[in-house]
Structures are given as C-alpha cells and as structure tokens.
XYZ file of C-alpha atoms in Angstrom:
690
model
C 94.200 73.962 148.777
C 92.912 76.992 146.868
C 93.914 79.322 149.720
C 97.403 77.823 149.752
C 97.682 78.283 145.964
C 96.531 81.916 146.197
C 99.053 82.543 148.964
C 101.876 81.120 146.818
C 100.571 83.102 143.885
C 100.707 86.336 145.900
C 104.215 85.635 147.179
C 105.454 84.768 143.647
C 105.268 88.329 142.290
C 108.599 89.525 143.753
C 110.550 86.355 142.746
C 109.209 86.725 139.212
C 110.588 90.253 139.033
C 113.920 88.982 140.290
C 113.926 86.378 137.510
C 113.294 89.145 134.975
C 116.125 91.246 136.401
C 118.543 88.310 136.469
C 117.633 87.436 132.872
C 118.139 91.069 131.887
C 121.614 91.094 133.469
C 122.478 87.861 131.674
C 121.403 89.396 128.379
C 123.708 92.380 128.975
C 126.711 90.040 128.893
C 125.473 88.462 125.655
C 124.826 91.892 124.149
C 128.386 92.934 125.032
C 129.813 89.949 123.166
C 127.628 90.695 120.155
C 128.960 94.269 120.130
C 132.490 92.847 120.268
C 131.632 90.657 117.254
C 130.238 93.607 115.294
C 133.068 96.005 116.204
C 136.115 93.741 115.975
C 135.440 91.503 112.990
C 134.202 91.866 109.402
C 135.276 95.492 109.024
C 136.238 95.301 105.328
C 133.826 96.333 102.590
C 134.124 95.122 98.988
C 132.601 96.853 95.936
C 132.125 94.377 93.089
C 131.125 95.161 89.500
C 129.417 92.691 87.190
C 131.953 92.021 84.400
C 129.296 90.519 82.129
C 127.370 93.812 82.263
C 130.532 95.616 81.213
C 130.894 93.286 78.210
C 127.276 93.845 77.194
C 127.716 97.630 77.345
C 130.969 97.384 75.362
C 129.213 95.427 72.633
C 127.433 98.651 71.661
C 130.639 100.732 71.508
C 132.746 101.513 68.400
C 135.859 99.923 69.967
C 134.676 97.351 72.527
C 138.118 96.254 73.707
C 139.317 99.815 74.316
C 136.065 100.635 76.106
C 136.530 97.679 78.472
C 140.141 98.609 79.244
C 139.276 102.273 79.820
C 136.396 101.396 82.136
C 138.510 98.980 84.142
C 140.994 101.774 84.725
C 138.217 104.152 85.792
C 136.691 101.535 88.063
C 139.933 101.051 89.922
C 140.331 104.824 90.268
C 136.762 105.076 91.613
C 137.403 102.419 94.275
C 135.945 99.312 92.615
C 138.644 96.689 93.052
C 136.642 93.483 92.476
C 134.846 92.054 89.436
C 132.272 89.306 89.270
C 132.893 86.664 86.618
C 130.244 84.166 85.625
C 130.502 80.627 84.419
C 131.100 80.948 80.706
C 128.768 80.438 77.791
C 129.277 80.722 74.043
C 127.403 84.003 74.270
C 129.907 85.428 76.734
C 132.865 84.209 74.668
C 131.360 86.081 71.734
C 130.854 89.255 73.829
C 134.531 89.023 74.797
C 135.442 88.846 71.082
C 137.121 85.486 71.586
C 134.869 83.615 69.164
C 132.241 84.259 66.523
C 129.138 82.072 66.463
C 126.920 81.267 63.457
C 123.808 79.247 62.858
C 123.678 76.858 59.898
C 121.879 79.500 57.826
C 124.499 82.134 58.661
C 127.361 79.729 58.004
C 126.032 78.736 54.588
C 125.628 82.417 53.682
C 129.171 83.098 54.889
C 130.749 80.202 52.993
C 128.317 80.463 50.045
C 127.696 76.725 50.231
C 124.405 74.912 49.512
C 121.785 74.959 52.269
C 121.242 71.609 53.994
C 117.580 71.022 54.890
C 118.506 68.372 57.499
C 120.972 70.407 59.585
C 120.584 72.902 62.447
C 124.070 73.172 63.959
C 126.260 75.768 65.651
C 129.378 76.984 63.875
C 132.258 78.577 65.791
C 135.340 80.497 64.612
C 138.099 81.341 67.108
C 139.525 84.862 67.084
C 143.129 83.694 67.319
C 145.319 80.776 68.341
C 145.336 81.777 72.011
C 141.551 81.744 72.140
C 141.493 78.354 70.408
C 144.083 76.816 72.746
C 142.408 78.068 75.927
C 138.720 77.783 75.031
C 138.390 74.791 72.745
C 139.054 72.285 75.574
C 136.342 73.936 77.684
C 133.841 73.787 74.840
C 134.695 70.178 73.940
C 134.466 69.013 77.574
C 131.097 70.663 77.993
C 129.410 69.303 74.878
C 131.038 65.876 75.029
C 129.594 65.480 78.545
C 126.198 66.177 76.934
C 126.948 63.551 74.245
C 126.777 66.142 71.480
C 128.787 65.534 68.320
C 131.576 67.947 67.333
C 133.972 68.245 64.415
C 136.597 70.749 63.142
C 135.679 73.568 60.785
C 137.590 76.481 59.305
C 136.952 79.420 57.073
C 139.677 81.360 55.236
C 142.414 79.891 57.443
C 140.539 80.801 60.630
C 140.093 77.726 62.808
C 136.785 76.733 64.310
C 134.453 73.861 65.084
C 130.926 72.638 64.479
C 128.680 71.674 67.398
C 125.794 69.437 66.382
C 123.187 71.357 68.374
C 120.967 74.298 67.521
C 122.619 77.636 68.159
C 119.953 78.986 70.517
C 120.286 75.968 72.809
C 124.075 75.732 72.509
C 124.416 79.363 73.609
C 122.741 78.474 76.935
C 125.120 75.700 77.955
C 127.322 76.550 80.916
C 131.037 75.830 81.258
C 133.935 76.866 83.473
C 134.762 80.596 83.745
C 136.835 82.042 80.900
C 140.504 81.479 81.880
C 141.657 84.306 79.580
C 139.399 86.789 81.356
C 140.468 85.502 84.757
C 144.146 85.949 83.930
C 143.579 89.396 82.423
C 141.691 90.675 85.459
C 144.274 89.236 87.841
C 147.084 90.890 85.875
C 145.248 94.222 86.144
C 145.121 93.832 89.914
C 141.443 93.043 90.382
C 140.046 90.663 92.962
C 137.761 88.093 91.329
C 134.400 86.978 92.682
C 132.765 84.047 90.879
C 129.073 83.630 90.153
C 128.533 79.901 90.624
C 125.404 78.136 89.396
C 123.779 74.728 89.647
C 123.094 74.440 85.911
C 125.586 71.650 85.280
C 125.396 68.101 86.684
C 127.416 68.059 89.902
C 130.679 66.151 89.600
C 132.965 66.230 92.663
C 136.163 65.588 90.687
C 135.429 68.353 88.173
C 134.403 70.736 90.936
C 137.613 69.993 92.816
C 139.615 70.800 89.685
C 137.637 73.997 89.071
C 138.063 75.268 92.637
C 141.773 74.571 92.524
C 142.007 76.630 89.332
C 139.928 79.468 90.832
C 142.090 79.520 93.941
C 145.149 80.064 91.736
C 143.449 83.229 90.474
C 142.867 84.439 94.035
C 139.125 83.719 94.247
C 137.934 83.841 97.874
C 134.153 83.911 97.607
C 131.184 82.823 95.476
C 127.905 84.510 94.728
C 125.248 81.963 93.849
C 123.824 82.514 90.379
C 120.278 81.169 90.202
C 117.721 79.704 92.576
C 119.771 76.741 93.858
C 123.301 76.219 95.131
C 125.776 73.919 93.349
C 124.968 70.332 94.176
C 121.330 70.904 95.140
C 119.052 68.046 94.101
C 116.012 68.380 96.345
C 115.135 69.278 99.931
C 115.925 65.729 101.134
C 119.122 64.874 99.261
C 122.056 66.875 100.642
C 124.936 64.595 99.680
C 126.224 66.800 96.873
C 125.844 69.977 98.955
C 127.865 68.405 101.764
C 130.560 67.451 99.244
C 130.556 70.991 97.862
C 131.008 72.354 101.386
C 134.024 70.125 101.989
C 135.597 71.297 98.745
C 134.971 74.945 99.654
C 136.614 74.463 103.033
C 139.532 72.707 101.332
C 140.173 75.766 99.172
C 139.148 78.314 101.851
C 136.239 79.762 99.906
C 133.129 81.439 101.307
C 129.714 82.623 100.152
C 127.845 85.888 99.753
C 124.195 86.048 100.849
C 122.117 88.365 98.633
C 119.713 90.463 100.726
C 116.014 90.993 99.985
C 115.585 88.066 97.609
C 111.974 87.176 96.870
C 112.724 83.583 97.834
C 115.784 82.090 99.578
C 118.218 80.254 97.315
C 117.502 76.571 97.947
C 120.257 74.712 99.745
C 122.009 77.923 100.785
C 121.482 77.540 104.535
C 122.768 73.959 104.463
C 125.854 74.958 102.499
C 126.466 77.980 104.743
C 126.198 75.896 107.893
C 128.612 73.286 106.553
C 131.279 75.927 105.765
C 130.931 77.262 109.327
C 129.055 80.371 108.171
C 131.895 81.840 106.128
C 129.278 84.162 104.654
C 129.029 87.901 104.029
C 125.877 89.893 103.274
C 125.556 91.344 99.786
C 123.566 94.394 98.666
C 122.685 94.451 94.973
C 122.497 97.651 92.913
C 120.485 96.282 90.005
C 120.283 97.162 86.306
C 116.908 98.788 87.011
C 118.513 100.948 89.708
C 121.259 101.960 87.283
C 118.730 102.806 84.586
C 117.337 105.592 86.793
C 120.697 107.358 86.359
C 120.271 107.433 82.560
C 116.832 109.068 82.395
C 116.248 112.566 81.005
C 117.310 114.589 84.035
C 118.609 118.066 84.735
C 122.059 118.349 86.279
C 120.518 119.064 89.684
C 118.171 116.056 89.439
C 121.037 113.792 88.419
C 123.177 115.102 91.297
C 120.329 114.312 93.727
C 120.035 110.776 92.400
C 123.780 110.254 92.568
C 123.723 111.449 96.172
C 120.820 109.110 96.861
C 122.854 106.159 95.533
C 125.782 107.139 97.789
C 123.431 107.399 100.791
C 122.019 103.975 99.940
C 125.462 102.331 99.953
C 126.492 103.979 103.234
C 123.240 102.978 104.916
C 123.590 99.378 103.714
C 127.074 99.038 105.220
C 126.387 100.856 108.513
C 122.847 99.724 109.270
C 122.547 96.256 107.733
C 125.953 94.604 108.103
C 126.476 94.635 104.333
C 130.073 93.818 103.451
C 129.791 93.325 99.698
C 128.092 95.825 97.353
C 127.342 94.318 93.939
C 127.077 96.860 91.112
C 125.167 96.243 87.879
C 124.708 98.454 84.820
C 122.928 98.308 81.498
C 123.137 100.300 78.277
C 119.907 102.169 77.468
C 118.735 103.650 74.158
C 117.675 107.261 74.668
C 115.575 108.388 71.686
C 115.369 112.001 72.918
C 119.128 112.401 72.963
C 119.754 110.042 70.057
C 122.339 108.160 72.133
C 123.004 104.881 73.826
C 123.636 105.760 77.479
C 124.987 103.833 80.443
C 125.107 104.693 84.169
C 128.830 104.063 84.697
C 129.944 107.691 85.109
C 127.178 108.621 87.613
C 127.899 105.398 89.455
C 131.564 106.324 89.820
C 130.547 109.771 91.089
C 128.407 108.163 93.810
C 131.547 106.538 95.185
C 134.006 109.426 94.888
C 134.531 112.686 96.761
C 133.744 113.832 100.328
C 130.005 113.181 99.825
C 130.636 109.893 98.036
C 130.035 106.504 99.591
C 133.668 105.417 99.967
C 134.915 108.287 102.120
C 131.828 108.233 104.323
C 132.076 104.479 104.821
C 135.749 104.878 105.726
C 134.903 107.682 108.181
C 132.445 105.297 109.845
C 135.339 102.998 110.749
C 135.429 100.556 107.836
C 138.176 99.808 105.326
C 138.108 98.418 101.793
C 139.340 95.054 100.622
C 138.191 91.464 100.351
C 134.972 91.099 102.361
C 135.518 89.093 105.537
C 133.190 86.976 107.621
C 132.077 87.680 111.190
C 133.943 85.807 113.887
C 131.419 85.597 116.759
C 132.531 86.190 120.340
C 130.698 83.382 122.088
C 131.851 82.495 125.609
C 131.013 79.158 127.185
C 128.843 80.859 129.813
C 126.303 81.900 127.181
C 124.467 78.574 127.510
C 123.900 79.199 131.210
C 122.936 82.791 130.467
C 120.308 81.640 127.985
C 118.875 79.360 130.685
C 118.417 82.446 132.869
C 116.867 84.271 129.920
C 114.452 81.376 129.462
C 113.142 81.674 133.049
C 113.157 85.470 132.862
C 111.148 85.579 129.621
C 108.457 83.238 131.001
C 108.367 85.320 134.184
C 107.912 88.509 132.151
C 105.016 86.948 130.262
C 103.402 85.764 133.533
C 103.794 89.233 135.102
C 102.087 90.835 132.114
C 99.215 88.357 132.387
C 98.884 89.216 136.094
C 97.547 92.644 135.120
C 94.508 90.861 133.669
C 94.067 87.698 135.728
C 96.339 87.980 138.798
C 95.124 84.673 140.256
C 96.578 82.763 137.288
C 100.141 84.122 137.552
C 101.658 81.043 139.230
C 99.797 78.628 136.960
C 100.825 80.540 133.846
C 104.468 80.601 134.932
C 104.530 76.838 135.536
C 102.652 76.079 132.309
C 104.931 78.472 130.437
C 108.073 76.705 131.664
C 106.647 73.290 130.781
C 105.312 74.404 127.388
C 108.530 76.152 126.416
C 110.522 73.074 127.457
C 108.426 71.033 125.061
C 109.039 73.630 122.351
C 112.780 73.388 123.030
C 112.641 69.650 122.403
C 110.647 70.189 119.213
C 112.743 73.036 117.729
C 115.423 75.242 119.251
C 114.659 77.951 116.721
C 110.934 78.032 117.552
C 111.773 77.948 121.273
C 114.071 80.987 121.034
C 111.783 82.912 118.686
C 108.689 82.123 120.756
C 110.258 83.392 123.971
C 111.738 86.441 122.185
C 108.320 87.243 120.743
C 106.644 86.874 124.149
C 109.216 89.113 125.834
C 109.158 91.614 122.960
C 105.379 91.953 123.149
C 105.049 91.910 126.942
C 107.782 94.440 127.839
C 106.227 97.482 126.061
C 102.752 96.319 127.118
C 103.846 96.112 130.752
C 105.609 99.457 130.469
C 102.488 101.157 129.146
C 100.228 99.560 131.766
C 102.573 100.918 134.437
C 102.329 104.326 132.790
C 98.522 104.245 132.611
C 98.294 103.217 136.250
C 100.734 105.944 137.338
C 98.849 108.615 135.359
C 95.510 107.550 136.841
C 96.911 107.615 140.367
C 98.299 111.109 139.755
C 94.938 112.291 138.438
C 93.116 110.872 141.456
C 95.619 112.469 143.836
C 95.231 115.854 142.174
C 91.443 115.628 142.198
C 91.467 114.585 145.843
C 93.440 117.633 146.786
C 96.642 115.698 147.422
C 100.083 117.043 146.766
C 101.584 116.197 143.384
C 105.088 116.731 141.989
C 105.975 118.992 139.078
C 104.032 118.021 135.994
C 107.036 118.525 133.685
C 109.299 116.395 135.881
C 106.591 113.721 136.224
C 106.184 113.566 132.432
C 109.880 113.056 131.627
C 110.413 110.588 134.485
C 107.354 108.640 133.359
C 108.709 108.507 129.808
C 112.174 107.360 130.954
C 110.734 104.680 133.219
C 108.435 103.445 130.459
C 111.320 103.308 127.969
C 113.458 101.486 130.527
C 110.839 98.755 130.988
C 110.341 98.452 127.218
C 114.077 97.963 126.749
C 113.851 94.829 128.872
C 112.082 93.250 125.910
C 114.871 94.424 123.579
C 117.510 92.848 125.863
C 115.658 89.533 125.910
C 115.406 89.526 122.114
C 119.140 90.250 121.808
C 120.041 87.525 124.299
C 117.698 84.813 123.042
C 118.446 85.353 119.346
C 122.215 85.852 119.543
C 123.072 83.583 116.608
C 125.154 84.407 113.535
C 122.298 83.113 111.373
C 120.168 86.090 112.445
C 122.953 88.610 111.821
C 123.363 87.184 108.314
C 119.566 86.954 107.844
C 119.849 83.267 107.007
C 117.169 82.972 109.654
C 114.658 85.728 110.393
C 112.783 86.717 113.531
C 109.177 86.366 112.416
C 107.642 88.481 115.160
C 108.356 92.000 113.883
C 104.745 92.839 112.896
C 103.436 91.226 116.088
C 105.754 93.383 118.226
C 104.267 96.431 116.496
C 100.598 95.463 116.757
C 99.970 93.255 119.808
C 101.116 95.772 122.483
C 98.587 98.283 121.084
C 95.778 95.731 121.408
C 96.886 94.630 124.903
C 97.140 98.189 126.231
C 93.758 99.219 124.785
C 92.072 96.165 126.344
C 93.740 96.941 129.666
C 92.645 100.579 129.530
C 89.049 99.742 128.641
C 88.357 96.871 131.026
C 91.153 96.296 133.541
C 92.622 99.652 134.554
C 89.932 100.213 137.174
C 89.494 98.162 140.359
C 86.391 96.049 139.721
C 85.234 92.449 139.970
C 85.322 90.014 137.079
C 81.517 90.196 136.978
C 81.662 93.948 136.528
C 84.330 93.614 133.843
C 82.206 91.084 131.967
C 79.239 93.437 132.214
C 81.384 96.150 130.594
C 82.332 93.809 127.769
C 78.701 92.783 127.202
C 77.612 96.414 127.219
C 80.183 97.262 124.603
C 79.318 94.260 122.419
C 75.561 94.925 122.593
C 75.762 98.682 122.021
C 73.956 100.127 119.045
C 76.324 100.979 116.194
C 75.941 104.388 114.623
C 77.327 105.670 111.350
C 79.915 107.635 113.328
C 81.134 104.385 114.924
C 81.460 102.763 111.509
C 83.427 105.741 110.189
C 85.684 105.709 113.252
C 86.261 101.972 112.842
C 87.155 102.482 109.158
C 89.621 105.216 110.099
C 91.185 103.021 112.811
C 91.489 100.033 110.470
C 92.976 102.227 107.748
C 95.445 103.735 110.176
C 96.382 100.273 111.410
C 96.995 98.962 107.898
C 99.081 102.025 107.066
C 101.025 101.572 110.301
C 101.765 97.922 109.494
C 102.655 98.757 105.890
C 105.511 100.884 107.186
C 107.065 98.148 109.321
C 109.772 95.713 108.322
C 112.211 95.847 105.406
C 109.478 96.472 102.852
C 107.819 99.383 104.620
C 106.529 102.115 102.311
C 107.449 105.820 102.553
C 106.640 108.879 100.439
C 109.247 110.752 98.402
C 109.174 113.717 100.813
C 109.667 111.427 103.794
C 112.576 109.734 102.059
C 114.227 113.135 101.597
C 113.630 113.902 105.288
C 115.081 110.541 106.270
C 118.121 111.162 104.088
C 118.606 114.570 105.733
C 118.462 113.019 109.211
C 120.817 110.209 108.217
C 123.403 112.552 106.714
C 123.150 115.073 109.544
C 123.098 112.744 112.560
C 124.845 109.671 111.159
C 121.989 107.482 112.495
C 118.379 108.254 111.704
C 115.878 108.171 114.593
C 112.469 106.743 113.830
C 110.031 109.480 112.886
C 107.038 107.818 114.550
C 108.958 107.931 117.845
C 110.380 111.456 117.983
C 107.709 113.266 115.900
C 104.625 111.498 117.200
C 104.640 108.971 120.035
C 107.135 110.425 122.542
C 105.913 114.057 122.290
C 102.267 113.002 122.774
C 103.271 110.768 125.679
C 105.098 113.669 127.358
C 102.184 116.038 126.776
C 99.795 113.450 128.180
C 102.004 112.938 131.249
C 102.143 116.717 131.790
C 98.352 117.053 131.591
C 97.544 113.855 133.528
C 96.990 115.682 136.862
C 94.499 118.136 135.302
C 92.593 116.123 132.712
C 91.501 112.521 132.819
C 91.271 112.569 129.035
C 95.042 113.085 128.852
C 95.332 109.308 129.240
C 94.459 109.029 125.561
C 97.671 110.879 124.693
C 99.655 108.554 126.938
C 98.032 105.542 125.297
C 99.226 106.745 121.880
C 102.739 106.475 123.275
C 102.485 102.685 122.979
C 103.429 103.107 119.316
C 106.770 104.571 120.361
C 107.399 101.861 122.956
C 106.635 99.082 120.465
C 108.888 100.842 117.946
C 111.763 100.898 120.444
C 111.580 97.129 120.889
C 111.107 96.611 117.153
C 114.336 98.529 116.486
C 116.255 95.718 118.182
C 114.225 93.051 116.315
C 116.263 93.903 113.183
C 119.075 91.605 114.199
C 121.201 92.418 111.146
C 121.579 95.987 112.461
C 124.503 96.571 114.865
C 123.387 97.030 118.483
C 125.170 100.368 118.844
C 123.309 101.716 115.798
C 119.970 100.586 117.251
C 120.807 102.059 120.662
C 121.854 105.367 119.098
C 118.593 105.443 117.151
C 116.579 104.975 120.347
C 118.556 107.635 122.246
C 118.052 110.123 119.419
C 114.344 109.283 119.371
C 113.978 109.953 123.099
C 116.108 113.117 122.991
C 114.361 114.766 120.040
C 110.985 113.433 121.176
C 111.527 115.063 124.578
C 112.510 118.366 122.989
C 109.445 118.361 120.721
C 107.273 117.211 123.619
C 108.415 120.051 125.835
C 107.879 122.486 122.963
C 104.305 121.156 122.733
C 103.917 121.622 126.498
C 105.107 125.245 126.245
C 102.713 125.925 123.387
C 99.879 124.299 125.371
C 100.629 126.446 128.416
C 100.751 129.658 126.389
C 97.478 128.870 124.628
C 95.806 127.713 127.860
C 96.813 130.848 129.770
C 95.685 133.094 126.952
C 92.403 131.205 126.811
C 91.854 131.519 130.558
C 92.697 135.221 130.432
C 90.273 135.759 127.549
C 87.555 133.725 129.300
C 88.051 135.697 132.518
C 87.859 139.003 130.634
C 84.758 137.895 128.785
C 83.065 136.768 132.007
C 83.848 140.101 133.756
C 82.125 141.965 130.935
C-alpha cells in the first residue's frame, strides 16, 4: 500500500504543475476583466470642499458674506465644483448669518429685563423674513420631536423664538440641511454632496421626504458624518439600514467611502451592499494637512509643500482608485505675522497650472465631474475560472511543500482540497483569502528555491570542470525566471480576490505582512536544511546541532541586528509604512518623472544583489547569500498586487520598472565588481612576483 501511494505521489508532480498552469491561465481572463472595469468605468474625479469650513473661516473676516461669495468664485475657477453641506445646527445657521443665538443671560442683558433664576433657555432672532420662513419650520420640527417647549419672541421688531433648552445643548441638535444654502449653491452652479449622520432617530417617512428634497437640489451622493450610518442601531438590527438602502435606491443616491479611517463606519458595508455598491472612494485633505500650508515658510518652502499636495492628489487618483477628493481648511492665528491665516490660496495653487493636480490627473486619462461608481465586468465563466484557481492554488501549496517533505505531496493536496472545501462552506471570504495567502506566499518561495537550486547546480558544474554558460546571461535569465514564477502568486491573488469590495477597500486582504515575511523564513529554512541531498536523519542532526550550539556575544548582536532589520522591513509595508523625508522626496521625484514609482527595495536593493549573486554563482559558493537576499524583491513583487485598490496596469508598470532599473543597477554592480576584481588580481600577481 505504501509503495502504491509513493508511486502515485511521484506521478502527481506533473499533474500538479498542469493544475497551476491552468489556474494561472484562468486568472489571466479574470485579470483582463478587472482591467476593463478599471479602464472603462469610474473615470470621473470630483473635488469637494467642506462648506462648513468656509463658513468658519468667514466668521473671522470683516465682511463674512463677501468673503464667502469671493471664495466660491475662486473655487470654481480653481476647479472645485462641488461643496459638502452638513445637516444643519443652530450653530451653522448662526455662522451663515441667518440667525443670532443668545443664552438667557445674554438675552436679559440685551433686553435689559430682570434676570430669572429659574430659566436657562435659548433665544433666537431671525436675520430677515426669508430666514424665518425657511428655517423656523425646521427648528420647530426638530425640537417638537424632542418634546421641547417653544414660544415666539421678538426684539425691536425683529422676530424670533425661545427654545426651552440650554443653549449649549440646543446648539448640538441636528436638523435637515439649510434649504437657503442648498438653493444658493445650486444657483451658483455647484454640485452638492451631503454629510449625513445618524444623530437623529431614524424615521422612514421623514427620510423619504428629505431625500426627495435633496434630489431636487441635484444631490447624488452622501458622505457619512460620524461613526455610524443613518439607521444603524446595533450589529444585529439591520431593519433601518435596509430601509435606508431602499430609499437611496429610490432616489438614485450613492455613498463615498473615506479611506484610512481608524475604524470602519458601523453599518457601512451593509448599506453599501444593499445599494449594489454604488460607492466611490474618498481621500480626505484634513484641517491638519491644510494647517501645514499656513506655517512660517519661505516662498520656496511653501512652493515645495504646494507641489507635495498636488503630488498627493494625483497619486491618490492614479494609484488608489480615489474618485472623490474632500478638501478641508481652517483659519489659524499667526502671532509672528499678527494675522489670521487660512490655506485656501495655496490649496488653489496645488490644483492649478501645468504642475497642478487637475491638469496632471486629466493627462492621466481622467475627467472631472460627479464621481461615478465602478461597473464591474464580470462574465458568467468567472465562477468556473475560480474553481480552476481553487485547484491550482492548492496544487501550488502542495508543490512548495514537496521541496521539504516530497513524500507528503499527494496527502497535502488531498487534505488541502478537503480543508479548503470546508472553509468555503464556513466563509467564502476566508476561503478566498486563505487560498490567496497560500498562493501569494508559496509562489515567491518556490521561485527562490528554484533559484537557489539552479545556482548550486551551476557552482557544482563549474567546480567539477563542466561547461557553463555566460555568467551575465545566466544571471538575467535566472532573475526573469524567478520573477515569472513569483508572478504566478500575483495572478492567483488577482483571480481569487476579484470582488468590488476589495477594490473599494470595504474588505481588505489581511495577508500583506505575511506575504512579505513568510517567504523569507521559508527560503532561509530551505537553504539551511533542505537545499542539499540528505536523509531526514541527517537534516534533524543539523537542526539539533544548530539548536544546541553555544551562543556567543557576536551571535546575540547578529540576532539583534536581524530582528531590528525585520521590524524596520515590516514597518515599511502596507498603507501605514514609514519613510524618511529624504526618501519621500526621492519617491516624489520618481513618481513625477516616471508616472509610476517603482519600489525602492526592488530596484535599489533586491534585484541588483540577486543579479550580482547569479553572476558570481559559478565562482563563489558564498554568492548564494546575495541570491537569498533577492527574496525581498520577489515577495515585494507579489505584495504589489496585494493592494487590490491599485489598478492592475499601475502595479504591472511598477514591477516592470523595478526589474528594468534593478537590472541596470545590477549590471553596473557587476561591471564594478569585475573592474575591482581584475585590478585586485593584477595587484596580487605583481606583489607575488616581487
């Protein structure tokens, strides 16, 4: 029985490779349809300014109304054609100069009436009859729903009302967006985006009425304001969210998903799913970002920061599928200049001109207008293709394991198919991510184990006096073959995780750090214990020898350096990776020069060392260490495609640039090595002859 199993196990190797190849071909079709989705839909970009921020800045100006009108004109000229309007509060009505609000103490001082010790109310005066006619119903509806008493009030023929609630609390109560502001912005030709919160009790009839009103003002999309979506109660009660989704579909309204939030907005994924993912990604330029443009800077420093803002917007649109850029600003007191500053002018400059964001975004193939959703190209054959990817991914994992325990290949393949089938029943998301992670880790590991084996065979052939091919040709062919095998993992990740939820980052691939780290561990273990032909007993003896070796101070220092390097390496992965100021300038230069920035760890480090190691493999056994360092580049290649919100063509261009520049730098290193080595040999020969 065992002999029959081993015979089947031996014969299985070629069919497993065929499964991998078939899965890879299936993923190419899926990748093509994703490229079609990215290239033929959602090509409009919308710049949106926070209107509340504009009101707050205007409140510090000598003529607030004129300031607002002037800035709206400048915004339109700069390319900002949308404004974000919040649900109203008494505070915002006051900023808009539609009402004036007083506490009981302030009202008694104003009217010179006796102070009442038993009263802490809110007093309101309307600016004019239009404000009273349009806003009083909103205020009355809001506070009557809270069962708060109200009554008329006037002062010197100016009409108002008293709200029987403390002013600080009353100012926090939320009501429908200001209809006067909505009409004014519409008349000026602005598109309106609404910030919708969950601060009011959800009422389907009132929400229906509100959405109908917003539709009449041309509103197409919401940005959620706060931690929960309208209608959210808890993680088990979705009735109100489902009702909200039906109302949004009724009025053809979508959502904007804010990137890089500390925590997802609760209920967002449910609401997005129920509106058929009519969602665009939003990049936020915050008040803190704007404040950096108001610091004490020289003209050159300010110009650099303005250019940095423009680069940031272009990168967001091109590299991260951002279709809505949300601009914030805040007035800042500058004691050194004795002024109150705001970042509006520098912000406009970041958008305008040949180096500004708008022209560069347009040159990249985008247009400006109301942000549109992605319409996925998703043929019916994709289900069958993903079945092939399933078998191919398990086969790839089994083939990688065969480099360590070849006798277990068949058993691992069967167990992998059964286990992944159980995972599919449990969770489709975990099933897809688990297989994608396995393929993403195994492909670069397998590629590097091939490379190590090829380099060792070349070294043995050279030492044995056998004929070997050109070292330079061997090095580049070895690199290209290794990259080709690594890209198998990228194709499996693209095929298995081809869902709009990943493009919109409503769902994230959790294996990014693992794809960076695990191949390094796998390849090192293979090199230390499995790259030589030996029995399992001999391998175990090697492990025991290593584990029982005496540890010197040098070993401890080396371990500390390795751990530190590993932590630094991991700190630079993912969306929150850290980089120095100099490196950011270098990245910006590459981005602006090439259009797509290659990864520095690939073209400056991993690929050149890999090429140099391949070149020296025939002469020096120690050159394998240089090849091993190339695993960082191979893992990075696969990781590039793990960022599923980045267009495939951008990721592919990044990899091609990395290989091209890495090869050039690698060959430069080879030339330098040859020059130094020849000079050294000549010097040594001369010294010996003396």
